[in-house]
Amino acid sequence: MIDRRLHGVVAIAVGAFLVTLAALVRLYVYPSAMLLPAEHDRITRMSSESGTYFDTAALRTRRGVPIDVAIARYGDLVRSTADVAVWTEFVSVQTRTGDRVDYHERRAAFDRRTGQAVDCCDGYEDADPRPRPRGLVFRWPLDTRPISYPVYDPLARRAVTARFEAIETLYGVRVQRYTQRLVNERLRQPAMNLPGTVFGLKESGEVPATAYLDGTRTFWVEPASGMVIGVRENLVKTLRADDGRGSLVLFSADLRTSSGDERWNAGEAGHFRSWSVVVGTVVPLSLALPGLVALLLGLRRQFRPGDPRPEPGESAGTAAGREPLPADA
């Protein structure tokens, strides 16, 4: 009986250890490991087979031009911390033949759990050394929910609401679709001075004009990882004379992330989702279930009913092995 109870104590100790370890993995290790990445080194491409842009060198509008966009993002591991990631982005817009249409760059920091912008780390946008972005930048939060999110627009220089619209499947991955709508957004860039003739005016003197943005931007987001699988931008930039006497299309294109990049993003998001299931569910269960079984077995061995009780003055071993007295005793 002593050996059986000793085995029970060992089983209870092992079971308690496994259950405690499972709780630690699920409640502490898993949340601390669930972070948006600080490291990043990738170029994503978007394109449109027919775009329109104003050629400022020739002072004429060009239509039906194939447009390519290259978006390069790099993580700064030196400035990033356990809580904040710092990325730099370069966006080059050009025609299929290599003529530059537009160019932007920015550096921004974001919270590695929520994806929200953090004002730090020498952020900038083009010539603006203190843009102070708000809302989501670069990445969406882990466990993205089907609700509206403020997403920072680097052209409008403010957060624009991206509203949840639907759940879809993209390259075998379940994604949530969100759409931003931009209406009459004044772009935060210096006014341009152009000859009045480009606005259809008779005088050739320079006319100051300001750029505005209209259209929609759609995001397909894998919710577990907060990874943007694909983006579609159907935007129109117009240049409007400040005195209201004319306007022209500065840029217009229906851009979409390349299928190769969307497929790659979907694969990465799928790997992250599988990893999160293993760390957050499979490992804790593989520890907790054997632990519970060991606890139950140990408790059963310790408190199993029916053990013979020794008489006063007898040892447990004597009582357990005592033969019954004869009937005439």
mmCIF file with all atom_site columns, N, CA, C and O in Angstrom, residues 106-136:
data_model
loop_
_atom_site.group_PDB
_atom_site.id
_atom_site.type_symbol
_atom_site.label_atom_id
_atom_site.label_alt_id
_atom_site.label_comp_id
_atom_site.label_asym_id
_atom_site.label_entity_id
_atom_site.label_seq_id
_atom_site.pdbx_PDB_ins_code
_atom_site.Cartn_x
_atom_site.Cartn_y
_atom_site.Cartn_z
_atom_site.occupancy
_atom_site.B_iso_or_equiv
_atom_site.pdbx_formal_charge
_atom_site.auth_seq_id
_atom_site.auth_comp_id
_atom_site.auth_asym_id
_atom_site.auth_atom_id
_atom_site.pdbx_PDB_model_num
ATOM 1   N N  . ARG A 1 106 ? 8.453  57.359 -46.689 1.00 0.00 ? 106 ARG A N  1
ATOM 2   C CA . ARG A 1 106 ? 8.098  57.683 -45.306 1.00 0.00 ? 106 ARG A CA 1
ATOM 3   C C  . ARG A 1 106 ? 8.739  56.673 -44.360 1.00 0.00 ? 106 ARG A C  1
ATOM 4   O O  . ARG A 1 106 ? 9.088  55.553 -44.749 1.00 0.00 ? 106 ARG A O  1
ATOM 5   N N  . ARG A 1 107 ? 8.870  57.125 -43.119 1.00 0.00 ? 107 ARG A N  1
ATOM 6   C CA . ARG A 1 107 ? 9.373  56.276 -42.034 1.00 0.00 ? 107 ARG A CA 1
ATOM 7   C C  . ARG A 1 107 ? 8.383  56.424 -40.894 1.00 0.00 ? 107 ARG A C  1
ATOM 8   O O  . ARG A 1 107 ? 8.053  57.546 -40.491 1.00 0.00 ? 107 ARG A O  1
ATOM 9   N N  . ALA A 1 108 ? 7.897  55.290 -40.383 1.00 0.00 ? 108 ALA A N  1
ATOM 10  C CA . ALA A 1 108 ? 6.884  55.343 -39.326 1.00 0.00 ? 108 ALA A CA 1
ATOM 11  C C  . ALA A 1 108 ? 7.071  54.177 -38.364 1.00 0.00 ? 108 ALA A C  1
ATOM 12  O O  . ALA A 1 108 ? 7.594  53.124 -38.731 1.00 0.00 ? 108 ALA A O  1
ATOM 13  N N  . ALA A 1 109 ? 6.639  54.390 -37.139 1.00 0.00 ? 109 ALA A N  1
ATOM 14  C CA . ALA A 1 109 ? 6.689  53.359 -36.103 1.00 0.00 ? 109 ALA A CA 1
ATOM 15  C C  . ALA A 1 109 ? 5.272  52.934 -35.762 1.00 0.00 ? 109 ALA A C  1
ATOM 16  O O  . ALA A 1 109 ? 4.329  53.723 -35.858 1.00 0.00 ? 109 ALA A O  1
ATOM 17  N N  . PHE A 1 110 ? 5.126  51.665 -35.359 1.00 0.00 ? 110 PHE A N  1
ATOM 18  C CA . PHE A 1 110 ? 3.800  51.178 -34.985 1.00 0.00 ? 110 PHE A CA 1
ATOM 19  C C  . PHE A 1 110 ? 3.900  50.172 -33.853 1.00 0.00 ? 110 PHE A C  1
ATOM 20  O O  . PHE A 1 110 ? 4.925  49.503 -33.660 1.00 0.00 ? 110 PHE A O  1
ATOM 21  N N  . ASP A 1 111 ? 2.814  50.080 -33.099 1.00 0.00 ? 111 ASP A N  1
ATOM 22  C CA . ASP A 1 111 ? 2.726  49.153 -31.979 1.00 0.00 ? 111 ASP A CA 1
ATOM 23  C C  . ASP A 1 111 ? 2.696  47.716 -32.513 1.00 0.00 ? 111 ASP A C  1
ATOM 24  O O  . ASP A 1 111 ? 1.915  47.399 -33.415 1.00 0.00 ? 111 ASP A O  1
ATOM 25  N N  . ARG A 1 112 ? 3.503  46.842 -31.956 1.00 0.00 ? 112 ARG A N  1
ATOM 26  C CA . ARG A 1 112 ? 3.647  45.492 -32.485 1.00 0.00 ? 112 ARG A CA 1
ATOM 27  C C  . ARG A 1 112 ? 2.506  44.559 -32.118 1.00 0.00 ? 112 ARG A C  1
ATOM 28  O O  . ARG A 1 112 ? 2.496  43.393 -32.538 1.00 0.00 ? 112 ARG A O  1
ATOM 29  N N  . ARG A 1 113 ? 1.534  45.047 -31.376 1.00 0.00 ? 113 ARG A N  1
ATOM 30  C CA . ARG A 1 113 ? 0.332  44.260 -31.112 1.00 0.00 ? 113 ARG A CA 1
ATOM 31  C C  . ARG A 1 113 ? -0.902 44.832 -31.797 1.00 0.00 ? 113 ARG A C  1
ATOM 32  O O  . ARG A 1 113 ? -1.726 44.095 -32.326 1.00 0.00 ? 113 ARG A O  1
ATOM 33  N N  . THR A 1 114 ? -1.032 46.147 -31.788 1.00 0.00 ? 114 THR A N  1
ATOM 34  C CA . THR A 1 114 ? -2.242 46.778 -32.323 1.00 0.00 ? 114 THR A CA 1
ATOM 35  C C  . THR A 1 114 ? -2.078 47.304 -33.738 1.00 0.00 ? 114 THR A C  1
ATOM 36  O O  . THR A 1 114 ? -3.079 47.551 -34.418 1.00 0.00 ? 114 THR A O  1
ATOM 37  N N  . GLY A 1 115 ? -0.846 47.510 -34.201 1.00 0.00 ? 115 GLY A N  1
ATOM 38  C CA . GLY A 1 115 ? -0.628 48.099 -35.512 1.00 0.00 ? 115 GLY A CA 1
ATOM 39  C C  . GLY A 1 115 ? -0.818 49.604 -35.555 1.00 0.00 ? 115 GLY A C  1
ATOM 40  O O  . GLY A 1 115 ? -0.625 50.226 -36.602 1.00 0.00 ? 115 GLY A O  1
ATOM 41  N N  . GLN A 1 116 ? -1.174 50.214 -34.416 1.00 0.00 ? 116 GLN A N  1
ATOM 42  C CA . GLN A 1 116 ? -1.424 51.654 -34.375 1.00 0.00 ? 116 GLN A CA 1
ATOM 43  C C  . GLN A 1 116 ? -0.112 52.430 -34.440 1.00 0.00 ? 116 GLN A C  1
ATOM 44  O O  . GLN A 1 116 ? 0.908  52.013 -33.897 1.00 0.00 ? 116 GLN A O  1
ATOM 45  N N  . ALA A 1 117 ? -0.169 53.581 -35.111 1.00 0.00 ? 117 ALA A N  1
ATOM 46  C CA . ALA A 1 117 ? 1.017  54.426 -35.274 1.00 0.00 ? 117 ALA A CA 1
ATOM 47  C C  . ALA A 1 117 ? 1.527  54.907 -33.918 1.00 0.00 ? 117 ALA A C  1
ATOM 48  O O  . ALA A 1 117 ? 0.745  55.190 -33.007 1.00 0.00 ? 117 ALA A O  1
ATOM 49  N N  . VAL A 1 118 ? 2.844  54.980 -33.788 1.00 0.00 ? 118 VAL A N  1
ATOM 50  C CA . VAL A 1 118 ? 3.507  55.499 -32.598 1.00 0.00 ? 118 VAL A CA 1
ATOM 51  C C  . VAL A 1 118 ? 4.381  56.672 -33.037 1.00 0.00 ? 118 VAL A C  1
ATOM 52  O O  . VAL A 1 118 ? 5.162  56.554 -33.982 1.00 0.00 ? 118 VAL A O  1
ATOM 53  N N  . ASP A 1 119 ? 4.233  57.796 -32.355 1.00 0.00 ? 119 ASP A N  1
ATOM 54  C CA . ASP A 1 119 ? 4.980  59.006 -32.729 1.00 0.00 ? 119 ASP A CA 1
ATOM 55  C C  . ASP A 1 119 ? 6.370  58.944 -32.102 1.00 0.00 ? 119 ASP A C  1
ATOM 56  O O  . ASP A 1 119 ? 6.579  59.366 -30.965 1.00 0.00 ? 119 ASP A O  1
ATOM 57  N N  . CYS A 1 120 ? 7.322  58.398 -32.848 1.00 0.00 ? 120 CYS A N  1
ATOM 58  C CA . CYS A 1 120 ? 8.690  58.292 -32.328 1.00 0.00 ? 120 CYS A CA 1
ATOM 59  C C  . CYS A 1 120 ? 9.649  57.955 -33.462 1.00 0.00 ? 120 CYS A C  1
ATOM 60  O O  . CYS A 1 120 ? 9.245  57.834 -34.626 1.00 0.00 ? 120 CYS A O  1
ATOM 61  N N  . CYS A 1 121 ? 10.895 57.811 -33.085 1.00 0.00 ? 121 CYS A N  1
ATOM 62  C CA . CYS A 1 121 ? 11.918 57.170 -33.916 1.00 0.00 ? 121 CYS A CA 1
ATOM 63  C C  . CYS A 1 121 ? 12.205 57.907 -35.221 1.00 0.00 ? 121 CYS A C  1
ATOM 64  O O  . CYS A 1 121 ? 12.425 57.281 -36.276 1.00 0.00 ? 121 CYS A O  1
ATOM 65  N N  . ASP A 1 122 ? 12.197 59.252 -35.182 1.00 0.00 ? 122 ASP A N  1
ATOM 66  C CA . ASP A 1 122 ? 12.568 60.061 -36.345 1.00 0.00 ? 122 ASP A CA 1
ATOM 67  C C  . ASP A 1 122 ? 11.708 59.768 -37.569 1.00 0.00 ? 122 ASP A C  1
ATOM 68  O O  . ASP A 1 122 ? 12.198 59.651 -38.699 1.00 0.00 ? 122 ASP A O  1
ATOM 69  N N  . GLY A 1 123 ? 10.405 59.661 -37.354 1.00 0.00 ? 123 GLY A N  1
ATOM 70  C CA . GLY A 1 123 ? 9.508  59.442 -38.478 1.00 0.00 ? 123 GLY A CA 1
ATOM 71  C C  . GLY A 1 123 ? 9.450  60.651 -39.403 1.00 0.00 ? 123 GLY A C  1
ATOM 72  O O  . GLY A 1 123 ? 9.648  61.792 -38.975 1.00 0.00 ? 123 GLY A O  1
ATOM 73  N N  . TYR A 1 124 ? 9.181  60.402 -40.677 1.00 0.00 ? 124 TYR A N  1
ATOM 74  C CA . TYR A 1 124 ? 9.047  61.482 -41.646 1.00 0.00 ? 124 TYR A CA 1
ATOM 75  C C  . TYR A 1 124 ? 8.184  61.010 -42.809 1.00 0.00 ? 124 TYR A C  1
ATOM 76  O O  . TYR A 1 124 ? 7.967  59.799 -43.001 1.00 0.00 ? 124 TYR A O  1
ATOM 77  N N  . GLU A 1 125 ? 7.693  61.959 -43.588 1.00 0.00 ? 125 GLU A N  1
ATOM 78  C CA . GLU A 1 125 ? 6.977  61.669 -44.830 1.00 0.00 ? 125 GLU A CA 1
ATOM 79  C C  . GLU A 1 125 ? 7.405  62.689 -45.874 1.00 0.00 ? 125 GLU A C  1
ATOM 80  O O  . GLU A 1 125 ? 7.132  63.885 -45.718 1.00 0.00 ? 125 GLU A O  1
ATOM 81  N N  . ASP A 1 126 ? 8.095  62.214 -46.876 1.00 0.00 ? 126 ASP A N  1
ATOM 82  C CA . ASP A 1 126 ? 8.648  63.095 -47.904 1.00 0.00 ? 126 ASP A CA 1
ATOM 83  C C  . ASP A 1 126 ? 9.449  64.215 -47.230 1.00 0.00 ? 126 ASP A C  1
ATOM 84  O O  . ASP A 1 126 ? 10.386 63.946 -46.497 1.00 0.00 ? 126 ASP A O  1
ATOM 85  N N  . ALA A 1 127 ? 9.041  65.479 -47.418 1.00 0.00 ? 127 ALA A N  1
ATOM 86  C CA . ALA A 1 127 ? 9.798  66.598 -46.840 1.00 0.00 ? 127 ALA A CA 1
ATOM 87  C C  . ALA A 1 127 ? 9.298  66.988 -45.449 1.00 0.00 ? 127 ALA A C  1
ATOM 88  O O  . ALA A 1 127 ? 9.854  67.900 -44.831 1.00 0.00 ? 127 ALA A O  1
ATOM 89  N N  . ASP A 1 128 ? 8.279  66.305 -44.950 1.00 0.00 ? 128 ASP A N  1
ATOM 90  C CA . ASP A 1 128 ? 7.718  66.634 -43.644 1.00 0.00 ? 128 ASP A CA 1
ATOM 91  C C  . ASP A 1 128 ? 8.458  65.851 -42.553 1.00 0.00 ? 128 ASP A C  1
ATOM 92  O O  . ASP A 1 128 ? 8.348  64.618 -42.493 1.00 0.00 ? 128 ASP A O  1
ATOM 93  N N  . PRO A 1 129 ? 9.203  66.529 -41.654 1.00 0.00 ? 129 PRO A N  1
ATOM 94  C CA . PRO A 1 129 ? 9.962  65.812 -40.634 1.00 0.00 ? 129 PRO A CA 1
ATOM 95  C C  . PRO A 1 129 ? 9.135  65.375 -39.431 1.00 0.00 ? 129 PRO A C  1
ATOM 96  O O  . PRO A 1 129 ? 9.593  64.569 -38.631 1.00 0.00 ? 129 PRO A O  1
ATOM 97  N N  . ARG A 1 130 ? 7.918  65.886 -39.281 1.00 0.00 ? 130 ARG A N  1
ATOM 98  C CA . ARG A 1 130 ? 7.069  65.513 -38.152 1.00 0.00 ? 130 ARG A CA 1
ATOM 99  C C  . ARG A 1 130 ? 5.625  65.300 -38.616 1.00 0.00 ? 130 ARG A C  1
ATOM 100 O O  . ARG A 1 130 ? 4.741  66.115 -38.385 1.00 0.00 ? 130 ARG A O  1
ATOM 101 N N  . PRO A 1 131 ? 5.350  64.200 -39.292 1.00 0.00 ? 131 PRO A N  1
ATOM 102 C CA . PRO A 1 131 ? 4.002  64.005 -39.830 1.00 0.00 ? 131 PRO A CA 1
ATOM 103 C C  . PRO A 1 131 ? 2.958  63.634 -38.772 1.00 0.00 ? 131 PRO A C  1
ATOM 104 O O  . PRO A 1 131 ? 1.770  63.846 -38.983 1.00 0.00 ? 131 PRO A O  1
ATOM 105 N N  . ARG A 1 132 ? 3.376  63.037 -37.650 1.00 0.00 ? 132 ARG A N  1
ATOM 106 C CA . ARG A 1 132 ? 2.471  62.617 -36.579 1.00 0.00 ? 132 ARG A CA 1
ATOM 107 C C  . ARG A 1 132 ? 1.299  61.775 -37.094 1.00 0.00 ? 132 ARG A C  1
ATOM 108 O O  . ARG A 1 132 ? 0.128  62.161 -36.989 1.00 0.00 ? 132 ARG A O  1
ATOM 109 N N  . PRO A 1 133 ? 1.573  60.602 -37.669 1.00 0.00 ? 133 PRO A N  1
ATOM 110 C CA . PRO A 1 133 ? 0.487  59.765 -38.197 1.00 0.00 ? 133 PRO A CA 1
ATOM 111 C C  . PRO A 1 133 ? -0.395 59.213 -37.093 1.00 0.00 ? 133 PRO A C  1
ATOM 112 O O  . PRO A 1 133 ? 0.033  59.039 -35.952 1.00 0.00 ? 133 PRO A O  1
ATOM 113 N N  . ARG A 1 134 ? -1.637 58.929 -37.431 1.00 0.00 ? 134 ARG A N  1
ATOM 114 C CA . ARG A 1 134 ? -2.600 58.312 -36.519 1.00 0.00 ? 134 ARG A CA 1
ATOM 115 C C  . ARG A 1 134 ? -3.270 57.142 -37.236 1.00 0.00 ? 134 ARG A C  1
ATOM 116 O O  . ARG A 1 134 ? -3.376 57.135 -38.449 1.00 0.00 ? 134 ARG A O  1
ATOM 117 N N  . GLY A 1 135 ? -3.743 56.166 -36.455 1.00 0.00 ? 135 GLY A N  1
ATOM 118 C CA . GLY A 1 135 ? -4.395 55.012 -37.065 1.00 0.00 ? 135 GLY A CA 1
ATOM 119 C C  . GLY A 1 135 ? -3.398 53.914 -37.397 1.00 0.00 ? 135 GLY A C  1
ATOM 120 O O  . GLY A 1 135 ? -2.250 53.919 -36.954 1.00 0.00 ? 135 GLY A O  1
ATOM 121 N N  . LEU A 1 136 ? -3.838 52.948 -38.195 1.00 0.00 ? 136 LEU A N  1
ATOM 122 C CA . LEU A 1 136 ? -2.991 51.826 -38.568 1.00 0.00 ? 136 LEU A CA 1
ATOM 123 C C  . LEU A 1 136 ? -1.999 52.241 -39.651 1.00 0.00 ? 136 LEU A C  1
ATOM 124 O O  . LEU A 1 136 ? -2.349 52.947 -40.593 1.00 0.00 ? 136 LEU A O  1
#
